[in-house]
PDB file of C-alpha atoms in Angstrom:
ATOM      1  CA  UNK A  24       0.138  -0.178  -0.133  1.00  0.00           C
ATOM      2  CA  UNK A  25       1.611   3.409  -1.015  1.00  0.00           C
ATOM      3  CA  UNK A  26       2.077   5.419   1.676  1.00  0.00           C
ATOM      4  CA  UNK A  27      -0.532   8.114   2.505  1.00  0.00           C
ATOM      5  CA  UNK A  28       0.479  11.583   1.863  1.00  0.00           C
ATOM      6  CA  UNK A  29       0.546  14.026   4.964  1.00  0.00           C
ATOM      7  CA  UNK A  30       1.497  17.680   4.228  1.00  0.00           C
ATOM      8  CA  UNK A  31       0.751  18.522   8.333  1.00  0.00           C
ATOM      9  CA  UNK A  32       2.824  15.837   9.892  1.00  0.00           C
ATOM     10  CA  UNK A  33       5.992  17.975  10.462  1.00  0.00           C
ATOM     11  CA  UNK A  34       3.422  20.237  12.426  1.00  0.00           C
ATOM     12  CA  UNK A  35       1.625  17.922  14.297  1.00  0.00           C
ATOM     13  CA  UNK A  36       5.223  16.468  15.434  1.00  0.00           C
ATOM     14  CA  UNK A  37       5.574  19.970  16.707  1.00  0.00           C
ATOM     15  CA  UNK A  38       2.228  20.498  18.582  1.00  0.00           C
ATOM     16  CA  UNK A  39       2.855  16.809  19.931  1.00  0.00           C
ATOM     17  CA  UNK A  40       6.189  17.919  21.517  1.00  0.00           C
ATOM     18  CA  UNK A  41       4.665  21.025  23.231  1.00  0.00           C
ATOM     19  CA  UNK A  42       1.743  18.901  24.507  1.00  0.00           C
ATOM     20  CA  UNK A  43       4.889  16.248  26.079  1.00  0.00           C
ATOM     21  CA  UNK A  44       6.843  19.115  27.348  1.00  0.00           C
ATOM     22  CA  UNK A  45       3.599  20.765  29.094  1.00  0.00           C
ATOM     23  CA  UNK A  46       2.840  17.516  30.492  1.00  0.00           C
ATOM     24  CA  UNK A  47       6.075  16.067  31.745  1.00  0.00           C
ATOM     25  CA  UNK A  48       8.926  18.796  31.148  1.00  0.00           C
ATOM     26  CA  UNK A  49      11.449  18.625  28.995  1.00  0.00           C
ATOM     27  CA  UNK A  50      12.613  15.275  30.645  1.00  0.00           C
ATOM     28  CA  UNK A  51       9.972  13.928  29.258  1.00  0.00           C
ATOM     29  CA  UNK A  52      11.036  14.506  25.478  1.00  0.00           C
ATOM     30  CA  UNK A  53      11.792  11.606  23.482  1.00  0.00           C
ATOM     31  CA  UNK A  54      11.357  10.620  19.940  1.00  0.00           C
ATOM     32  CA  UNK A  55       9.076   8.017  21.011  1.00  0.00           C
ATOM     33  CA  UNK A  56       6.870   9.907  23.320  1.00  0.00           C
ATOM     34  CA  UNK A  57       6.224  12.621  20.530  1.00  0.00           C
ATOM     35  CA  UNK A  58       5.783   9.710  18.083  1.00  0.00           C
ATOM     36  CA  UNK A  59       3.100   8.106  20.035  1.00  0.00           C
ATOM     37  CA  UNK A  60       1.715  11.497  21.082  1.00  0.00           C
ATOM     38  CA  UNK A  61       1.438  12.836  17.543  1.00  0.00           C
ATOM     39  CA  UNK A  62       0.165   8.947  16.450  1.00  0.00           C
ATOM     40  CA  UNK A  63       2.665   8.883  13.855  1.00  0.00           C
ATOM     41  CA  UNK A  64       5.444   5.851  13.204  1.00  0.00           C
ATOM     42  CA  UNK A  65       8.554   6.699  15.027  1.00  0.00           C
ATOM     43  CA  UNK A  66      10.441   6.660  12.094  1.00  0.00           C
ATOM     44  CA  UNK A  67       8.683  10.513  10.925  1.00  0.00           C
ATOM     45  CA  UNK A  68      10.088  12.187  14.060  1.00  0.00           C
ATOM     46  CA  UNK A  69      13.427  11.108  13.265  1.00  0.00           C
ATOM     47  CA  UNK A  70      13.047  11.715   9.621  1.00  0.00           C
ATOM     48  CA  UNK A  71      11.663  15.086  10.320  1.00  0.00           C
ATOM     49  CA  UNK A  72      13.747  15.988  13.211  1.00  0.00           C
ATOM     50  CA  UNK A  73      17.315  13.935  13.546  1.00  0.00           C
ATOM     51  CA  UNK A  74      17.968  14.803  16.956  1.00  0.00           C
ATOM     52  CA  UNK A  75      16.008  16.487  20.273  1.00  0.00           C
ATOM     53  CA  UNK A  76      17.411  19.695  19.899  1.00  0.00           C
ATOM     54  CA  UNK A  77      16.436  20.162  16.038  1.00  0.00           C
ATOM     55  CA  UNK A  78      12.722  19.369  17.482  1.00  0.00           C
ATOM     56  CA  UNK A  79      13.222  21.715  20.727  1.00  0.00           C
ATOM     57  CA  UNK A  80      14.303  24.112  18.048  1.00  0.00           C
ATOM     58  CA  UNK A  81      11.471  24.161  16.253  1.00  0.00           C
ATOM     59  CA  UNK A  82       9.155  24.199  19.279  1.00  0.00           C
ATOM     60  CA  UNK A  83      10.751  27.284  20.468  1.00  0.00           C
ATOM     61  CA  UNK A  84      10.243  28.859  17.261  1.00  0.00           C
ATOM     62  CA  UNK A  85       6.859  28.231  17.180  1.00  0.00           C
ATOM     63  CA  UNK A  86       6.502  29.706  20.702  1.00  0.00           C
ATOM     64  CA  UNK A  87       7.876  33.041  19.516  1.00  0.00           C
ATOM     65  CA  UNK A  88       5.935  33.163  16.864  1.00  0.00           C
ATOM     66  CA  UNK A  89       2.784  33.255  18.838  1.00  0.00           C
ATOM     67  CA  UNK A  90       4.195  36.005  20.957  1.00  0.00           C
ATOM     68  CA  UNK A  91       5.136  38.208  18.221  1.00  0.00           C
ATOM     69  CA  UNK A  92       1.860  37.608  16.458  1.00  0.00           C
ATOM     70  CA  UNK A  93       0.061  39.020  19.533  1.00  0.00           C
ATOM     71  CA  UNK A  94       2.180  41.817  19.594  1.00  0.00           C
ATOM     72  CA  UNK A  95       1.626  42.892  15.905  1.00  0.00           C
ATOM     73  CA  UNK A  96      -1.969  42.145  16.615  1.00  0.00           C
ATOM     74  CA  UNK A  97      -1.885  44.351  19.566  1.00  0.00           C
ATOM     75  CA  UNK A  98      -2.827  47.911  17.937  1.00  0.00           C
ATOM     76  CA  UNK A  99       0.565  49.088  18.233  1.00  0.00           C
ATOM     77  CA  UNK A 100       1.777  48.940  14.830  1.00  0.00           C
ATOM     78  CA  UNK A 101       0.216  50.445  11.343  1.00  0.00           C
ATOM     79  CA  UNK A 102      -0.306  47.597   8.875  1.00  0.00           C
ATOM     80  CA  UNK A 103      -0.611  47.854   5.316  1.00  0.00           C
ATOM     81  CA  UNK A 104      -3.356  49.488   3.831  1.00  0.00           C
ATOM     82  CA  UNK A 105      -4.180  51.995   6.794  1.00  0.00           C
ATOM     83  CA  UNK A 106      -3.989  52.488  10.356  1.00  0.00           C
ATOM     84  CA  UNK A 107      -0.804  54.412  10.747  1.00  0.00           C
ATOM     85  CA  UNK A 108      -2.842  56.870  12.981  1.00  0.00           C
ATOM     86  CA  UNK A 109      -4.483  54.174  15.227  1.00  0.00           C
ATOM     87  CA  UNK A 110      -0.952  52.693  15.820  1.00  0.00           C
ATOM     88  CA  UNK A 111       0.324  56.557  16.245  1.00  0.00           C
ATOM     89  CA  UNK A 112      -2.367  57.177  19.081  1.00  0.00           C
ATOM     90  CA  UNK A 113      -2.118  54.223  20.617  1.00  0.00           C
ATOM     91  CA  UNK A 114      -0.626  54.482  23.986  1.00  0.00           C
ATOM     92  CA  UNK A 115       2.650  52.330  24.178  1.00  0.00           C
ATOM     93  CA  UNK A 116       3.022  51.606  27.795  1.00  0.00           C
ATOM     94  CA  UNK A 117      -0.700  50.743  28.397  1.00  0.00           C
ATOM     95  CA  UNK A 118      -1.024  48.758  25.201  1.00  0.00           C
ATOM     96  CA  UNK A 119       2.159  46.388  26.464  1.00  0.00           C
ATOM     97  CA  UNK A 120       0.554  46.012  29.783  1.00  0.00           C
ATOM     98  CA  UNK A 121      -2.512  45.251  28.254  1.00  0.00           C
ATOM     99  CA  UNK A 122      -1.239  42.571  26.051  1.00  0.00           C
ATOM    100  CA  UNK A 123       0.898  41.347  29.207  1.00  0.00           C
ATOM    101  CA  UNK A 124      -2.321  41.292  31.141  1.00  0.00           C
ATOM    102  CA  UNK A 125      -4.415  39.135  28.601  1.00  0.00           C
ATOM    103  CA  UNK A 126      -1.285  36.978  28.474  1.00  0.00           C
ATOM    104  CA  UNK A 127      -1.358  36.053  31.986  1.00  0.00           C
ATOM    105  CA  UNK A 128      -5.136  35.846  31.751  1.00  0.00           C
ATOM    106  CA  UNK A 129      -5.003  32.792  29.704  1.00  0.00           C
ATOM    107  CA  UNK A 130      -3.806  29.333  30.636  1.00  0.00           C
ATOM    108  CA  UNK A 131      -0.815  29.489  32.911  1.00  0.00           C
ATOM    109  CA  UNK A 132       0.295  26.597  31.776  1.00  0.00           C
ATOM    110  CA  UNK A 133       0.700  27.990  28.328  1.00  0.00           C
ATOM    111  CA  UNK A 134       3.393  30.413  29.182  1.00  0.00           C
ATOM    112  CA  UNK A 135       5.386  28.240  31.765  1.00  0.00           C
ATOM    113  CA  UNK A 136       5.745  26.140  28.716  1.00  0.00           C
ATOM    114  CA  UNK A 137       7.265  28.911  26.258  1.00  0.00           C
ATOM    115  CA  UNK A 138       9.352  29.992  29.598  1.00  0.00           C
ATOM    116  CA  UNK A 139      10.550  26.514  29.815  1.00  0.00           C
ATOM    117  CA  UNK A 140      11.721  26.185  26.425  1.00  0.00           C
ATOM    118  CA  UNK A 141      12.924  29.823  26.778  1.00  0.00           C
ATOM    119  CA  UNK A 142      15.404  28.497  29.639  1.00  0.00           C
ATOM    120  CA  UNK A 143      16.371  25.515  28.434  1.00  0.00           C
ATOM    121  CA  UNK A 144      18.839  27.618  26.322  1.00  0.00           C
ATOM    122  CA  UNK A 145      20.777  27.918  29.241  1.00  0.00           C
ATOM    123  CA  UNK A 146      21.814  24.364  29.359  1.00  0.00           C
ATOM    124  CA  UNK A 147      21.394  23.522  25.014  1.00  0.00           C
ATOM    125  CA  UNK A 148      23.492  25.550  22.865  1.00  0.00           C
ATOM    126  CA  UNK A 149      21.727  24.890  19.814  1.00  0.00           C
ATOM    127  CA  UNK A 150      18.823  27.149  21.271  1.00  0.00           C
ATOM    128  CA  UNK A 151      20.377  29.980  22.054  1.00  0.00           C
ATOM    129  CA  UNK A 152      20.031  31.554  18.363  1.00  0.00           C
ATOM    130  CA  UNK A 153      16.258  31.050  18.644  1.00  0.00           C
ATOM    131  CA  UNK A 154      15.779  32.507  22.251  1.00  0.00           C
ATOM    132  CA  UNK A 155      17.511  35.544  20.437  1.00  0.00           C
ATOM    133  CA  UNK A 156      15.222  35.513  17.667  1.00  0.00           C
ATOM    134  CA  UNK A 157      12.213  36.526  20.115  1.00  0.00           C
ATOM    135  CA  UNK A 158      14.016  39.445  21.494  1.00  0.00           C
ATOM    136  CA  UNK A 159      15.426  40.824  18.112  1.00  0.00           C
ATOM    137  CA  UNK A 160      12.024  40.194  16.629  1.00  0.00           C
ATOM    138  CA  UNK A 161       9.906  42.216  19.844  1.00  0.00           C
ATOM    139  CA  UNK A 162      12.770  44.850  19.673  1.00  0.00           C
ATOM    140  CA  UNK A 163      12.309  45.045  15.821  1.00  0.00           C
ATOM    141  CA  UNK A 164       8.727  46.077  16.286  1.00  0.00           C
ATOM    142  CA  UNK A 165       8.805  48.225  19.194  1.00  0.00           C
ATOM    143  CA  UNK A 166      11.545  50.422  17.016  1.00  0.00           C
ATOM    144  CA  UNK A 167       8.783  51.334  14.840  1.00  0.00           C
ATOM    145  CA  UNK A 168       7.302  53.495  18.085  1.00  0.00           C
ATOM    146  CA  UNK A 169      10.472  54.257  19.685  1.00  0.00           C
ATOM    147  CA  UNK A 170      14.565  54.001  19.476  1.00  0.00           C
ATOM    148  CA  UNK A 171      15.710  51.171  19.511  1.00  0.00           C
ATOM    149  CA  UNK A 172      17.805  51.110  23.074  1.00  0.00           C
ATOM    150  CA  UNK A 173      14.462  52.038  24.751  1.00  0.00           C
ATOM    151  CA  UNK A 174      12.697  49.064  22.612  1.00  0.00           C
ATOM    152  CA  UNK A 175      15.558  46.454  24.086  1.00  0.00           C
ATOM    153  CA  UNK A 176      14.725  48.225  27.517  1.00  0.00           C
ATOM    154  CA  UNK A 177      11.061  47.800  27.048  1.00  0.00           C
ATOM    155  CA  UNK A 178      11.555  44.386  26.157  1.00  0.00           C
ATOM    156  CA  UNK A 179      14.343  43.241  28.767  1.00  0.00           C
ATOM    157  CA  UNK A 180      11.552  44.930  31.495  1.00  0.00           C
ATOM    158  CA  UNK A 181       8.577  42.872  30.316  1.00  0.00           C
ATOM    159  CA  UNK A 182      10.933  39.612  30.147  1.00  0.00           C
ATOM    160  CA  UNK A 183      11.696  39.860  33.665  1.00  0.00           C
ATOM    161  CA  UNK A 184       8.201  40.717  34.475  1.00  0.00           C
ATOM    162  CA  UNK A 185       7.445  37.272  33.270  1.00  0.00           C
ATOM    163  CA  UNK A 186       9.814  35.647  34.350  1.00  0.00           C
ATOM    164  CA  UNK A 187       9.516  36.618  38.117  1.00  0.00           C
ATOM    165  CA  UNK A 188       5.766  36.285  37.917  1.00  0.00           C
ATOM    166  CA  UNK A 189       6.114  32.379  36.993  1.00  0.00           C
ATOM    167  CA  UNK A 190       9.182  31.624  38.876  1.00  0.00           C
ATOM    168  CA  UNK A 191       7.913  33.051  42.458  1.00  0.00           C
ATOM    169  CA  UNK A 192       4.326  32.036  42.184  1.00  0.00           C
ATOM    170  CA  UNK A 193       2.861  35.568  42.029  1.00  0.00           C
ATOM    171  CA  UNK A 194       0.706  37.479  40.190  1.00  0.00           C
ATOM    172  CA  UNK A 195       0.440  40.340  37.406  1.00  0.00           C
ATOM    173  CA  UNK A 196       0.791  43.263  38.573  1.00  0.00           C
ATOM    174  CA  UNK A 197      -0.715  45.734  35.896  1.00  0.00           C
ATOM    175  CA  UNK A 198      -0.632  49.004  37.480  1.00  0.00           C
ATOM    176  CA  UNK A 199       2.681  48.626  38.676  1.00  0.00           C
ATOM    177  CA  UNK A 200       4.148  47.239  35.384  1.00  0.00           C
ATOM    178  CA  UNK A 201       2.558  50.046  32.955  1.00  0.00           C
ATOM    179  CA  UNK A 202       4.050  52.787  35.493  1.00  0.00           C
ATOM    180  CA  UNK A 203       7.716  50.875  34.438  1.00  0.00           C
ATOM    181  CA  UNK A 204       7.106  50.488  30.976  1.00  0.00           C
ATOM    182  CA  UNK A 205       5.934  54.637  30.827  1.00  0.00           C
ATOM    183  CA  UNK A 206       9.017  55.286  32.869  1.00  0.00           C
ATOM    184  CA  UNK A 207      11.236  53.622  30.447  1.00  0.00           C
ATOM    185  CA  UNK A 208       9.272  55.084  27.316  1.00  0.00           C
ATOM    186  CA  UNK A 209       9.587  58.575  29.342  1.00  0.00           C
ATOM    187  CA  UNK A 210      13.348  58.005  29.569  1.00  0.00           C
ATOM    188  CA  UNK A 211      12.567  58.499  33.471  1.00  0.00           C
ATOM    189  CA  UNK A 212      13.951  55.146  34.705  1.00  0.00           C
ATOM    190  CA  UNK A 213      15.248  56.795  37.369  1.00  0.00           C
ATOM    191  CA  UNK A 214      12.283  58.302  39.172  1.00  0.00           C
ATOM    192  CA  UNK A 215      11.342  57.224  42.711  1.00  0.00           C
ATOM    193  CA  UNK A 216       9.424  54.332  43.366  1.00  0.00           C
ATOM    194  CA  UNK A 217       6.694  56.254  45.054  1.00  0.00           C
ATOM    195  CA  UNK A 218       5.526  56.867  41.952  1.00  0.00           C
ATOM    196  CA  UNK A 219       3.976  53.616  41.572  1.00  0.00           C
ATOM    197  CA  UNK A 220       0.064  52.885  42.394  1.00  0.00           C
ATOM    198  CA  UNK A 221       0.789  51.306  45.975  1.00  0.00           C
ATOM    199  CA  UNK A 222      -1.146  51.262  49.268  1.00  0.00           C
ATOM    200  CA  UNK A 223      -0.205  53.156  52.059  1.00  0.00           C
ATOM    201  CA  UNK A 224       1.160  50.202  53.794  1.00  0.00           C
ATOM    202  CA  UNK A 225       3.172  48.934  51.485  1.00  0.00           C
ATOM    203  CA  UNK A 226       7.110  48.255  52.206  1.00  0.00           C
ATOM    204  CA  UNK A 227       9.707  50.683  51.281  1.00  0.00           C
ATOM    205  CA  UNK A 228      11.099  47.901  49.307  1.00  0.00           C
ATOM    206  CA  UNK A 229       7.883  47.439  47.194  1.00  0.00           C
ATOM    207  CA  UNK A 230       9.540  48.014  43.700  1.00  0.00           C
ATOM    208  CA  UNK A 231       9.907  44.254  43.551  1.00  0.00           C
ATOM    209  CA  UNK A 232       6.838  42.018  42.400  1.00  0.00           C
ATOM    210  CA  UNK A 233       4.733  40.656  45.214  1.00  0.00           C
ATOM    211  CA  UNK A 234       4.951  37.083  45.249  1.00  0.00           C
ATOM    212  CA  UNK A 235       2.880  36.240  48.499  1.00  0.00           C
ATOM    213  CA  UNK A 236      -0.375  35.751  46.308  1.00  0.00           C
ATOM    214  CA  UNK A 237      -0.198  32.193  45.139  1.00  0.00           C
ATOM    215  CA  UNK A 238      -1.609  31.659  41.245  1.00  0.00           C
TER     216      UNK A 238
END
């Protein structure tokens, strides 16, 4: 019997890899577990991805694409066929805060999956160029609204916010994030912390992210 042509098989294998990692972590990833999840022969996974690093690169790139697509769809940037005025009038710090707020309002596991792949680059050099792609693509987009140095600082802050919230089990503080993003946009990152909207009972070091509230 002739083998059935399956043009979507590579995509299904990547999706299956993401499912396996979400359930069992990178330690649970193997060609065999991915083949079982994707319901394809084991040889299909090794045909499309000779090594697990190749599969992880594809999975991380998929996650990068998801975030960049969300950034493009945020209303911050003019698109072909119009939209220049809408992009120019958009509040950069406010829109970025709303983007992160929507992200954290979604499934927490999806965010943890993306950062697990992102941080895997610490031990897997093959992933580092792909991890850098996320930064460069986000900086390139934000540079359409500000200068490249400010864009890079905005990306660094958003990345740090996400990592701290995820690693401490805290909650996303949208008002505080907006204030910090506004300071970067305005070039006033050295302003006193008291400008952030906090309660009167906040401790003097309340610039740190609140990790007391479990997710």
